Amino acid sequence: MDATDPLRSMRARFVLPRGVIYLDGNSLGAASTAAFAELQSAATEEWGQELIRSWNTAGWFDMPLDLGDRVGRLIGAAAGQTVVCDTTSINIYKLLHAALALRPDRSVIVSEGGSFPTDIYMAEGVVATQADASLRLEGVDAPDIEELIDGDVAVVLVNHVNYKTGELRDMAKLTRKAHANGALVIWDLCHSAGALPVGLDGANVDFAVGCTYKYLNGGPGAPAFIYAAERHHGDIRQPLSGWWGHARPFAFEQRYAAGEGIRRFLCGTQPILSLRALKGALDIWDEVDMAALREKSLRLTDLFIALVEGKCAGHGLKLESPRDGARRGSQVSFSHPNAYEIMQALIARGVIGDFRAPSTMRFGFTPLYTSYADLWHAVDILEDILRHDTWREAHFGIRAAVT
C-alpha cells in the first residue's frame, strides 16, 4: 500500500523523529522543512536585517489576506472570503456577534453539547453580553441539532468533524435546514481543514472558522482563519474593531471605519513569525490533490479499525468513531476504561496518539506523512501492551498537566 501511495513522496518533506509513530496530527501537525526555512528567513533576514522596513519589503502587512486565500482554496472558498488571523476562540466570538447582528430580530444560538469546549465557552460569553440571548445545545435541549432550529434561532455554531469521535456532519444538508428557518450557520473546520475536501461556497455556507496547526501543519499556536461568504460582507459588524480592520489603518483616524470585505474581521497586529511558518506549511499544499488526500485518509482509517479489531479483540476496546468512512473525518477513536494509562504506555513505546476524558483514545491520520506501515507497527505495539497488561504499571497512571 505504501509502494502505490500517490502521496508517498510528501513524507520526506516533514521532520519526523526517528523511532516515533506520530498519530496525533489532529492535535498538532508535524513540522515541515519548508516551515523551518520560512522561519529562518523571516527571523534572520527580514526581522534581523530589514527591521521595520519588512512590513513593506517583505509584505508582512498583507499576509493575513494572502494566506487567507491560500487556505480558502483548501476549504472550497473563492478568493477574498477567507482571512488568517487571531485564534479560533477569538474568531468564534467575532463570528457569533456578526451573525447576531445580521439577525437582529432573533436571539438564540444553537450549538452542540458535545462540541469542543471552547465553542461552547465562547457562545456562553456572547450570550452573557446580550440581554435577551440564549443558548440551545444538542444533546441537552434536544437529541438532534435539527430539532433545535426554528424561527427564533439567529445562528447555528457546529463542528464539521467532532473532535472526540471523528464523526463528519453533512454540511450542505444542515446548512439548508438552517437557511430554511432563516438562521445563519458557522462551521468549525478545526478537524476537517487539511484532512478532507471542504466545499464552503458549494454548500452556500455563511461563515466558517478553523485552526491551522492541526492538519495544515502551521506550528503550535499558528493563527486561525475566518471565512465569510461575500454576500454578507457589506453588512458585517463585529465587536473587536481593532486598527488592522480599519478602512485606513495608517491614517490614524480617531473614529473607527470598517475596512472592505473580509478585512473587517481583522483586529490587532498579527504574529508575523507564526504567519511565515504557516506560509511554508501551505507551500506544500499547492501540490496536493485533495481527492487523493481523502482517498488515502479513508484507506488509513479503515485499515486501522480492521487491524485494531482483528489483533486486539477481547481487551475491552470499543470503537467510538463511525464505521462508515463517508461519515468519518481523518481520525479514529476507541474507548476503554483505562484509556489514559494505555495511551501513556503507547507513548512510552513511541506511538503518539492522545487521550480525551473520560475514556477516549484518539488517533489522527495525516495522509501527507502517515504511512500504512506506521499503522501496522502501531497496532502491533498496542496489542503487545494489552496482552501483557503493560499499562497497569503505576507510572502510567500519573496524570500529566497536558494529556
Tab-separated table of C-alpha atoms in Angstrom:
chain	number	residue	atom	x	y	z
A	1	MET	CA	0.000	0.000	0.000
A	2	ASP	CA	2.857	2.376	0.737
A	3	ALA	CA	4.532	1.494	-2.561
A	4	THR	CA	1.451	2.549	-4.555
A	5	ASP	CA	0.592	5.604	-2.438
A	6	PRO	CA	0.421	8.709	-4.701
A	7	LEU	CA	1.256	10.913	-1.690
A	8	ARG	CA	4.250	8.882	-0.516
A	9	SER	CA	6.814	11.500	-1.610
A	10	MET	CA	5.281	14.060	0.757
A	11	ARG	CA	6.562	12.253	3.853
A	12	ALA	CA	10.134	13.351	3.111
A	13	ARG	CA	9.048	16.998	3.347
A	14	PHE	CA	8.365	16.670	7.074
A	15	VAL	CA	10.633	16.431	10.102
A	16	LEU	CA	9.606	13.188	11.802
A	17	PRO	CA	11.622	11.989	14.822
A	18	ARG	CA	13.307	8.620	14.481
A	19	GLY	CA	11.635	5.850	16.448
A	20	VAL	CA	8.287	7.682	16.644
A	21	ILE	CA	4.982	6.771	15.023
A	22	TYR	CA	3.059	10.025	15.082
A	23	LEU	CA	-0.729	9.610	15.152
A	24	ASP	CA	-1.606	12.961	16.724
A	25	GLY	CA	-1.614	15.308	13.737
A	26	ASN	CA	-5.215	16.160	14.592
A	27	SER	CA	-3.858	17.986	17.667
A	28	LEU	CA	-0.562	19.344	16.335
A	29	GLY	CA	0.731	18.729	12.861
A	30	ALA	CA	4.342	17.777	12.248
A	31	ALA	CA	6.873	20.401	11.193
A	32	SER	CA	7.889	20.713	7.565
A	33	THR	CA	11.304	21.705	6.289
A	34	ALA	CA	9.589	24.473	4.318
A	35	ALA	CA	8.138	25.972	7.506
A	36	PHE	CA	11.597	25.955	9.125
A	37	ALA	CA	13.069	27.676	6.080
A	38	GLU	CA	10.432	30.416	6.195
A	39	LEU	CA	11.036	30.971	9.915
A	40	GLN	CA	14.782	31.202	9.367
A	41	SER	CA	14.417	33.727	6.568
A	42	ALA	CA	11.825	35.825	8.392
A	43	ALA	CA	13.835	35.948	11.607
A	44	THR	CA	17.401	36.405	10.406
A	45	GLU	CA	16.914	38.378	7.200
A	46	GLU	CA	13.601	40.225	7.350
A	47	TRP	CA	13.460	40.975	11.084
A	48	GLY	CA	17.225	40.833	11.686
A	49	GLN	CA	18.335	42.946	8.725
A	50	GLU	CA	15.387	44.782	7.243
A	51	LEU	CA	13.756	45.557	10.599
A	52	ILE	CA	10.610	47.665	10.300
A	53	ARG	CA	11.073	48.026	6.544
A	54	SER	CA	9.894	44.420	6.166
A	55	TRP	CA	6.272	45.478	6.736
A	56	ASN	CA	6.551	46.750	3.166
A	57	THR	CA	9.516	44.991	1.562
A	58	ALA	CA	8.508	41.506	2.771
A	59	GLY	CA	4.759	42.042	2.506
A	60	TRP	CA	4.104	41.441	6.201
A	61	PHE	CA	1.039	43.649	6.399
A	62	ASP	CA	-0.914	41.798	3.708
A	63	MET	CA	-0.069	38.281	4.871
A	64	PRO	CA	-3.412	37.623	6.635
A	65	LEU	CA	-5.244	38.203	3.353
A	66	ASP	CA	-2.692	36.457	1.126
A	67	LEU	CA	-2.583	33.364	3.332
A	68	GLY	CA	-6.354	33.531	3.744
A	69	ASP	CA	-6.835	32.998	0.031
A	70	ARG	CA	-4.437	30.039	0.131
A	71	VAL	CA	-6.373	28.443	2.979
A	72	GLY	CA	-9.577	29.323	1.132
A	73	ARG	CA	-8.557	27.130	-1.789
A	74	LEU	CA	-8.376	24.140	0.565
A	75	ILE	CA	-11.828	24.744	2.040
A	76	GLY	CA	-13.688	25.483	-1.185
A	77	ALA	CA	-13.768	29.272	-0.900
A	78	ALA	CA	-13.302	31.729	-3.747
A	79	ALA	CA	-10.722	34.472	-3.241
A	80	GLY	CA	-11.468	37.358	-0.921
A	81	GLN	CA	-13.596	35.410	1.570
A	82	THR	CA	-11.000	33.996	3.975
A	83	VAL	CA	-8.537	35.728	6.288
A	84	VAL	CA	-5.901	34.219	8.588
A	85	CYS	CA	-5.863	35.926	11.982
A	86	ASP	CA	-6.083	35.579	15.764
A	87	THR	CA	-7.220	32.322	17.403
A	88	THR	CA	-10.177	30.018	16.875
A	89	SER	CA	-11.787	31.151	20.130
A	90	ILE	CA	-11.479	34.862	19.302
A	91	ASN	CA	-12.754	34.265	15.783
A	92	ILE	CA	-15.792	32.359	17.066
A	93	TYR	CA	-16.578	35.342	19.278
A	94	LYS	CA	-16.346	37.703	16.308
A	95	LEU	CA	-18.490	35.493	14.074
A	96	LEU	CA	-21.230	34.893	16.646
A	97	HIS	CA	-21.595	38.631	17.218
A	98	ALA	CA	-21.581	39.267	13.465
A	99	ALA	CA	-24.287	36.647	12.906
A	100	LEU	CA	-26.484	38.020	15.705
A	101	ALA	CA	-26.144	41.498	14.229
A	102	LEU	CA	-27.345	40.154	10.875
A	103	ARG	CA	-30.453	38.699	12.570
A	104	PRO	CA	-31.466	41.497	14.993
A	105	ASP	CA	-34.970	40.095	15.465
A	106	ARG	CA	-33.604	36.752	16.740
A	107	SER	CA	-31.703	35.902	19.912
A	108	VAL	CA	-30.978	32.154	20.036
A	109	ILE	CA	-27.624	30.488	19.378
A	110	VAL	CA	-27.653	26.747	18.701
A	111	SER	CA	-24.590	24.582	19.240
A	112	GLU	CA	-23.576	21.050	20.256
A	113	GLY	CA	-23.373	19.749	23.798
A	114	GLY	CA	-20.550	17.506	22.595
A	115	SER	CA	-18.668	20.318	20.861
A	116	PHE	CA	-15.060	21.119	21.566
A	117	PRO	CA	-15.436	23.094	24.802
A	118	THR	CA	-14.091	26.424	23.523
A	119	ASP	CA	-17.027	26.677	21.108
A	120	ILE	CA	-19.482	26.385	23.993
A	121	TYR	CA	-17.454	28.689	26.236
A	122	MET	CA	-17.362	31.418	23.592
A	123	ALA	CA	-21.084	31.017	22.888
A	124	GLU	CA	-21.754	31.391	26.613
A	125	GLY	CA	-19.597	34.509	26.622
A	126	VAL	CA	-21.514	36.039	23.735
A	127	VAL	CA	-24.866	35.242	25.371
A	128	ALA	CA	-23.633	36.998	28.523
A	129	THR	CA	-23.202	40.230	26.522
A	130	GLN	CA	-26.729	40.148	25.056
A	131	ALA	CA	-29.682	40.878	27.351
A	132	ASP	CA	-32.154	38.605	25.581
A	133	ALA	CA	-29.822	35.997	24.062
A	134	SER	CA	-29.939	32.286	24.911
A	135	LEU	CA	-28.083	29.105	24.028
A	136	ARG	CA	-29.573	25.764	22.993
A	137	LEU	CA	-27.396	22.659	22.948
A	138	GLU	CA	-27.746	19.413	21.034
A	139	GLY	CA	-27.753	16.520	23.482
A	140	VAL	CA	-29.029	18.771	26.257
A	141	ASP	CA	-32.108	20.552	24.931
A	142	ALA	CA	-32.865	18.014	22.190
A	143	PRO	CA	-31.220	14.826	20.886
A	144	ASP	CA	-30.516	16.222	17.395
A	145	ILE	CA	-29.399	19.693	16.395
A	146	GLU	CA	-32.020	19.899	13.645
A	147	GLU	CA	-34.782	19.817	16.276
A	148	LEU	CA	-33.433	22.997	17.857
A	149	ILE	CA	-33.556	25.158	14.733
A	150	ASP	CA	-36.692	27.281	14.485
A	151	GLY	CA	-37.769	30.862	13.819
A	152	ASP	CA	-36.087	32.176	16.984
A	153	VAL	CA	-32.613	30.965	16.022
A	154	ALA	CA	-30.160	33.527	14.722
A	155	VAL	CA	-27.137	31.303	14.229
A	156	VAL	CA	-26.040	27.666	14.430
A	157	LEU	CA	-22.431	27.002	15.503
A	158	VAL	CA	-21.483	23.459	14.560
A	159	ASN	CA	-18.372	21.333	14.068
A	160	HIS	CA	-17.833	19.741	10.679
A	161	VAL	CA	-15.927	16.873	12.353
A	162	ASN	CA	-16.488	16.012	16.001
A	163	TYR	CA	-13.202	16.438	17.862
A	164	LYS	CA	-13.664	13.325	20.001
A	165	THR	CA	-15.369	10.753	17.778
A	166	GLY	CA	-14.367	11.983	14.326
A	167	GLU	CA	-17.974	11.943	13.125
A	168	LEU	CA	-18.460	14.019	9.955
A	169	ARG	CA	-21.634	16.070	9.553
A	170	ASP	CA	-23.423	16.678	6.268
A	171	MET	CA	-22.533	20.335	5.690
A	172	ALA	CA	-24.880	21.027	2.799
A	173	LYS	CA	-27.885	19.358	4.436
A	174	LEU	CA	-27.588	21.140	7.781
A	175	THR	CA	-26.912	24.483	6.103
A	176	ARG	CA	-30.098	24.084	4.047
A	177	LYS	CA	-32.040	23.269	7.207
A	178	ALA	CA	-30.792	26.410	8.940
A	179	HIS	CA	-31.460	28.636	5.938
A	180	ALA	CA	-34.978	27.234	5.542
A	181	ASN	CA	-35.652	28.522	9.059
A	182	GLY	CA	-33.995	31.884	8.430
A	183	ALA	CA	-30.895	31.135	10.514
A	184	LEU	CA	-27.214	31.546	9.664
A	185	VAL	CA	-24.542	28.864	10.140
A	186	ILE	CA	-20.953	28.990	11.399
A	187	TRP	CA	-18.983	25.831	10.609
A	188	ASP	CA	-15.990	24.945	12.800
A	189	LEU	CA	-13.430	23.336	10.472
A	190	CYS	CA	-10.672	22.672	13.016
A	191	HIS	CA	-10.746	18.918	12.367
A	192	SER	CA	-11.529	18.980	8.661
A	193	ALA	CA	-9.379	21.715	7.058
A	194	GLY	CA	-6.463	19.840	5.519
A	195	ALA	CA	-7.991	16.462	6.341
A	196	LEU	CA	-10.626	16.219	3.610
A	197	PRO	CA	-12.151	18.300	0.814
A	198	VAL	CA	-14.440	21.049	2.122
A	199	GLY	CA	-16.828	22.937	-0.156
A	200	LEU	CA	-17.951	26.085	1.649
A	201	ASP	CA	-19.096	28.017	-1.411
A	202	GLY	CA	-20.767	24.973	-2.899
A	203	ALA	CA	-22.741	24.343	0.297
A	204	ASN	CA	-23.819	28.002	0.481
A	205	VAL	CA	-22.212	28.348	3.929
A	206	ASP	CA	-22.425	31.704	5.689
A	207	PHE	CA	-19.370	31.608	7.934
A	208	ALA	CA	-16.604	29.252	8.989
A	209	VAL	CA	-13.711	29.207	11.409
A	210	GLY	CA	-10.774	26.896	11.889
A	211	CYS	CA	-7.205	26.474	13.051
A	212	THR	CA	-4.047	25.926	11.016
A	213	TYR	CA	-1.857	23.990	13.459
A	214	LYS	CA	-3.520	20.588	13.058
A	215	TYR	CA	-3.750	19.037	9.592
A	216	LEU	CA	-2.402	22.211	7.918
A	217	ASN	CA	0.829	21.882	9.954
A	218	GLY	CA	1.259	25.597	10.647
A	219	GLY	CA	3.003	25.092	14.007
A	220	PRO	CA	1.999	25.382	17.677
A	221	GLY	CA	-0.321	28.325	18.190
A	222	ALA	CA	-0.432	29.130	14.470
A	223	PRO	CA	-3.109	31.732	13.641
A	224	ALA	CA	-6.638	30.597	12.906
A	225	PHE	CA	-8.834	31.638	9.976
A	226	ILE	CA	-12.256	33.104	9.278
A	227	TYR	CA	-14.423	32.562	6.217
A	228	ALA	CA	-17.339	34.854	5.441
A	229	ALA	CA	-19.426	34.467	2.288
A	230	GLU	CA	-19.113	37.514	0.055
A	231	ARG	CA	-22.866	38.128	0.146
A	232	HIS	CA	-22.551	39.139	3.814
A	233	HIS	CA	-19.546	41.438	3.523
A	234	GLY	CA	-21.396	44.713	3.191
A	235	ASP	CA	-23.418	44.162	6.374
A	236	ILE	CA	-20.830	42.607	8.685
A	237	ARG	CA	-20.350	44.188	12.100
A	238	GLN	CA	-18.084	42.536	14.643
A	239	PRO	CA	-17.170	43.883	18.088
A	240	LEU	CA	-13.363	43.665	18.039
A	241	SER	CA	-12.802	46.786	15.965
A	242	GLY	CA	-9.015	46.974	16.114
A	243	TRP	CA	-6.841	49.099	13.906
A	244	TRP	CA	-5.936	46.347	11.408
A	245	GLY	CA	-9.601	46.117	10.468
A	246	HIS	CA	-9.866	49.856	9.794
A	247	ALA	CA	-10.517	51.065	6.264
A	248	ARG	CA	-7.461	53.363	6.508
A	249	PRO	CA	-5.243	51.972	9.284
A	250	PHE	CA	-2.345	54.330	8.644
A	251	ALA	CA	-4.489	57.459	8.580
A	252	PHE	CA	-4.702	57.111	12.387
A	253	GLU	CA	-8.227	58.491	12.495
A	254	GLN	CA	-9.952	58.877	15.865
A	255	ARG	CA	-13.170	57.072	14.865
A	256	TYR	CA	-13.450	53.533	13.582
A	257	ALA	CA	-14.422	52.878	9.968
A	258	ALA	CA	-14.615	49.225	8.949
A	259	GLY	CA	-12.446	48.025	6.099
A	260	GLU	CA	-13.736	46.456	2.925
A	261	GLY	CA	-14.883	42.858	2.723
A	262	ILE	CA	-13.155	40.161	4.728
A	263	ARG	CA	-10.624	42.686	6.070
A	264	ARG	CA	-13.163	43.900	8.614
A	265	PHE	CA	-12.654	40.683	10.585
A	266	LEU	CA	-9.075	41.721	11.351
A	267	CYS	CA	-8.382	43.178	14.764
A	268	GLY	CA	-4.835	43.833	16.004
A	269	THR	CA	-1.286	43.317	14.801
A	270	GLN	CA	-0.745	39.722	13.763
A	271	PRO	CA	2.134	37.344	14.742
A	272	ILE	CA	4.359	37.603	11.694
A	273	LEU	CA	6.772	34.788	12.529
A	274	SER	CA	3.855	32.401	13.022
A	275	LEU	CA	2.355	33.573	9.755
A	276	ARG	CA	5.621	32.907	7.993
A	277	ALA	CA	5.791	29.366	9.377
A	278	LEU	CA	2.256	28.849	8.074
A	279	LYS	CA	3.311	30.183	4.682
A	280	GLY	CA	5.953	27.474	4.460
A	281	ALA	CA	3.455	24.831	5.528
A	282	LEU	CA	0.974	25.954	2.879
A	283	ASP	CA	3.596	25.796	0.126
A	284	ILE	CA	3.313	22.001	0.292
A	285	TRP	CA	-0.469	22.144	-0.141
A	286	ASP	CA	-0.101	23.761	-3.562
A	287	GLU	CA	0.975	20.311	-4.772
A	288	VAL	CA	-1.722	18.256	-3.034
A	289	ASP	CA	-4.698	16.684	-4.794
A	290	MET	CA	-7.481	16.863	-2.188
A	291	ALA	CA	-9.321	13.902	-3.708
A	292	ALA	CA	-6.182	11.758	-3.360
A	293	LEU	CA	-5.776	13.022	0.194
A	294	ARG	CA	-9.295	11.952	1.124
A	295	GLU	CA	-8.902	8.564	-0.535
A	296	LYS	CA	-5.752	7.846	1.460
A	297	SER	CA	-7.389	9.101	4.665
A	298	LEU	CA	-10.244	6.646	4.227
A	299	ARG	CA	-7.868	3.781	3.493
A	300	LEU	CA	-5.756	4.621	6.546
A	301	THR	CA	-8.703	4.827	8.922
A	302	ASP	CA	-10.383	1.713	7.515
A	303	LEU	CA	-7.134	-0.232	7.864
A	304	PHE	CA	-6.564	0.965	11.417
A	305	ILE	CA	-10.046	-0.092	12.532
A	306	ALA	CA	-9.621	-3.514	10.914
A	307	LEU	CA	-6.187	-4.057	12.469
A	308	VAL	CA	-7.231	-2.978	15.973
A	309	GLU	CA	-10.399	-5.059	15.964
A	310	GLY	CA	-8.558	-8.029	14.485
A	311	LYS	CA	-5.461	-8.004	16.687
A	312	CYS	CA	-6.820	-6.522	19.935
A	313	ALA	CA	-10.157	-8.293	20.252
A	314	GLY	CA	-11.116	-9.266	23.774
A	315	HIS	CA	-9.250	-6.451	25.509
A	316	GLY	CA	-12.184	-4.094	26.072
A	317	LEU	CA	-11.674	-1.629	23.231
A	318	LYS	CA	-14.855	-0.130	21.766
A	319	LEU	CA	-14.985	1.814	18.508
A	320	GLU	CA	-16.347	5.337	19.085
A	321	SER	CA	-15.933	6.620	15.533
A	322	PRO	CA	-18.420	5.926	12.729
A	323	ARG	CA	-17.643	2.655	10.981
A	324	ASP	CA	-18.793	4.120	7.665
A	325	GLY	CA	-15.861	6.081	6.250
A	326	ALA	CA	-18.169	8.542	4.498
A	327	ARG	CA	-19.309	9.696	7.955
A	328	ARG	CA	-15.806	9.946	9.397
A	329	GLY	CA	-13.050	12.545	9.335
A	330	SER	CA	-9.370	11.563	9.359
A	331	GLN	CA	-9.276	10.126	12.868
A	332	VAL	CA	-10.336	7.017	14.747
A	333	SER	CA	-11.293	6.859	18.403
A	334	PHE	CA	-11.588	3.852	20.673
A	335	SER	CA	-12.883	3.921	24.240
A	336	HIS	CA	-11.542	1.877	27.146
A	337	PRO	CA	-11.990	2.238	30.927
A	338	ASN	CA	-8.204	2.644	31.189
A	339	ALA	CA	-7.706	4.737	28.070
A	340	TYR	CA	-5.369	7.192	29.776
A	341	GLU	CA	-2.977	4.521	31.049
A	342	ILE	CA	-2.974	2.655	27.730
A	343	MET	CA	-2.197	5.839	25.823
A	344	GLN	CA	0.688	6.654	28.162
A	345	ALA	CA	2.071	3.154	27.616
A	346	LEU	CA	1.799	3.649	23.857
A	347	ILE	CA	3.604	6.975	24.019
A	348	ALA	CA	6.376	5.371	26.073
A	349	ARG	CA	6.795	2.886	23.209
A	350	GLY	CA	6.965	5.657	20.589
A	351	VAL	CA	3.354	5.621	19.373
A	352	ILE	CA	1.937	9.112	19.937
A	353	GLY	CA	-1.832	9.460	19.944
A	354	ASP	CA	-3.866	11.315	22.542
A	355	PHE	CA	-6.379	10.864	25.341
A	356	ARG	CA	-9.682	12.698	25.742
A	357	ALA	CA	-11.545	12.454	29.036
A	358	PRO	CA	-13.126	10.413	30.294
A	359	SER	CA	-12.203	7.300	28.313
A	360	THR	CA	-11.236	8.042	24.698
A	361	MET	CA	-8.036	7.116	22.868
A	362	ARG	CA	-7.862	9.243	19.755
A	363	PHE	CA	-5.655	8.565	16.745
A	364	GLY	CA	-5.270	11.135	13.967
A	365	PHE	CA	-4.057	10.241	10.482
A	366	THR	CA	-2.364	12.920	8.404
A	367	PRO	CA	-2.230	11.497	4.877
A	368	LEU	CA	0.748	13.645	3.866
A	369	TYR	CA	3.127	11.875	6.242
A	370	THR	CA	1.358	8.874	7.830
A	371	SER	CA	2.279	5.572	6.186
A	372	TYR	CA	0.373	2.318	6.150
A	373	ALA	CA	3.373	0.640	7.775
A	374	ASP	CA	3.040	3.136	10.657
A	375	LEU	CA	-0.407	1.741	11.384
A	376	TRP	CA	0.715	-1.876	11.221
A	377	HIS	CA	3.537	-1.302	13.693
A	378	ALA	CA	1.394	0.879	15.976
A	379	VAL	CA	-1.271	-1.799	16.306
A	380	ASP	CA	1.374	-4.460	16.967
A	381	ILE	CA	2.615	-2.331	19.874
A	382	LEU	CA	-0.930	-1.701	21.125
A	383	GLU	CA	-1.685	-5.437	21.068
A	384	ASP	CA	1.508	-6.176	22.990
A	385	ILE	CA	0.655	-3.582	25.658
A	386	LEU	CA	-2.833	-5.016	26.097
A	387	ARG	CA	-1.762	-8.658	26.056
A	388	HIS	CA	0.921	-8.154	28.702
A	389	ASP	CA	-1.052	-5.594	30.770
A	390	THR	CA	1.888	-3.194	30.481
A	391	TRP	CA	-0.461	-0.254	31.007
A	392	ARG	CA	-1.008	-1.381	34.624
A	393	GLU	CA	2.457	-0.160	35.631
A	394	ALA	CA	1.900	2.535	38.240
A	395	HIS	CA	3.746	5.342	36.482
A	396	PHE	CA	1.360	5.210	33.511
A	397	GLY	CA	-1.469	6.322	35.813
A	398	ILE	CA	0.193	9.583	36.834
A	399	ARG	CA	-1.738	12.379	35.157
A	400	ALA	CA	0.312	14.999	33.316
A	401	ALA	CA	-0.767	18.643	33.112
A	402	VAL	CA	-1.278	18.273	29.348
A	403	THR	CA	-2.828	14.974	28.279
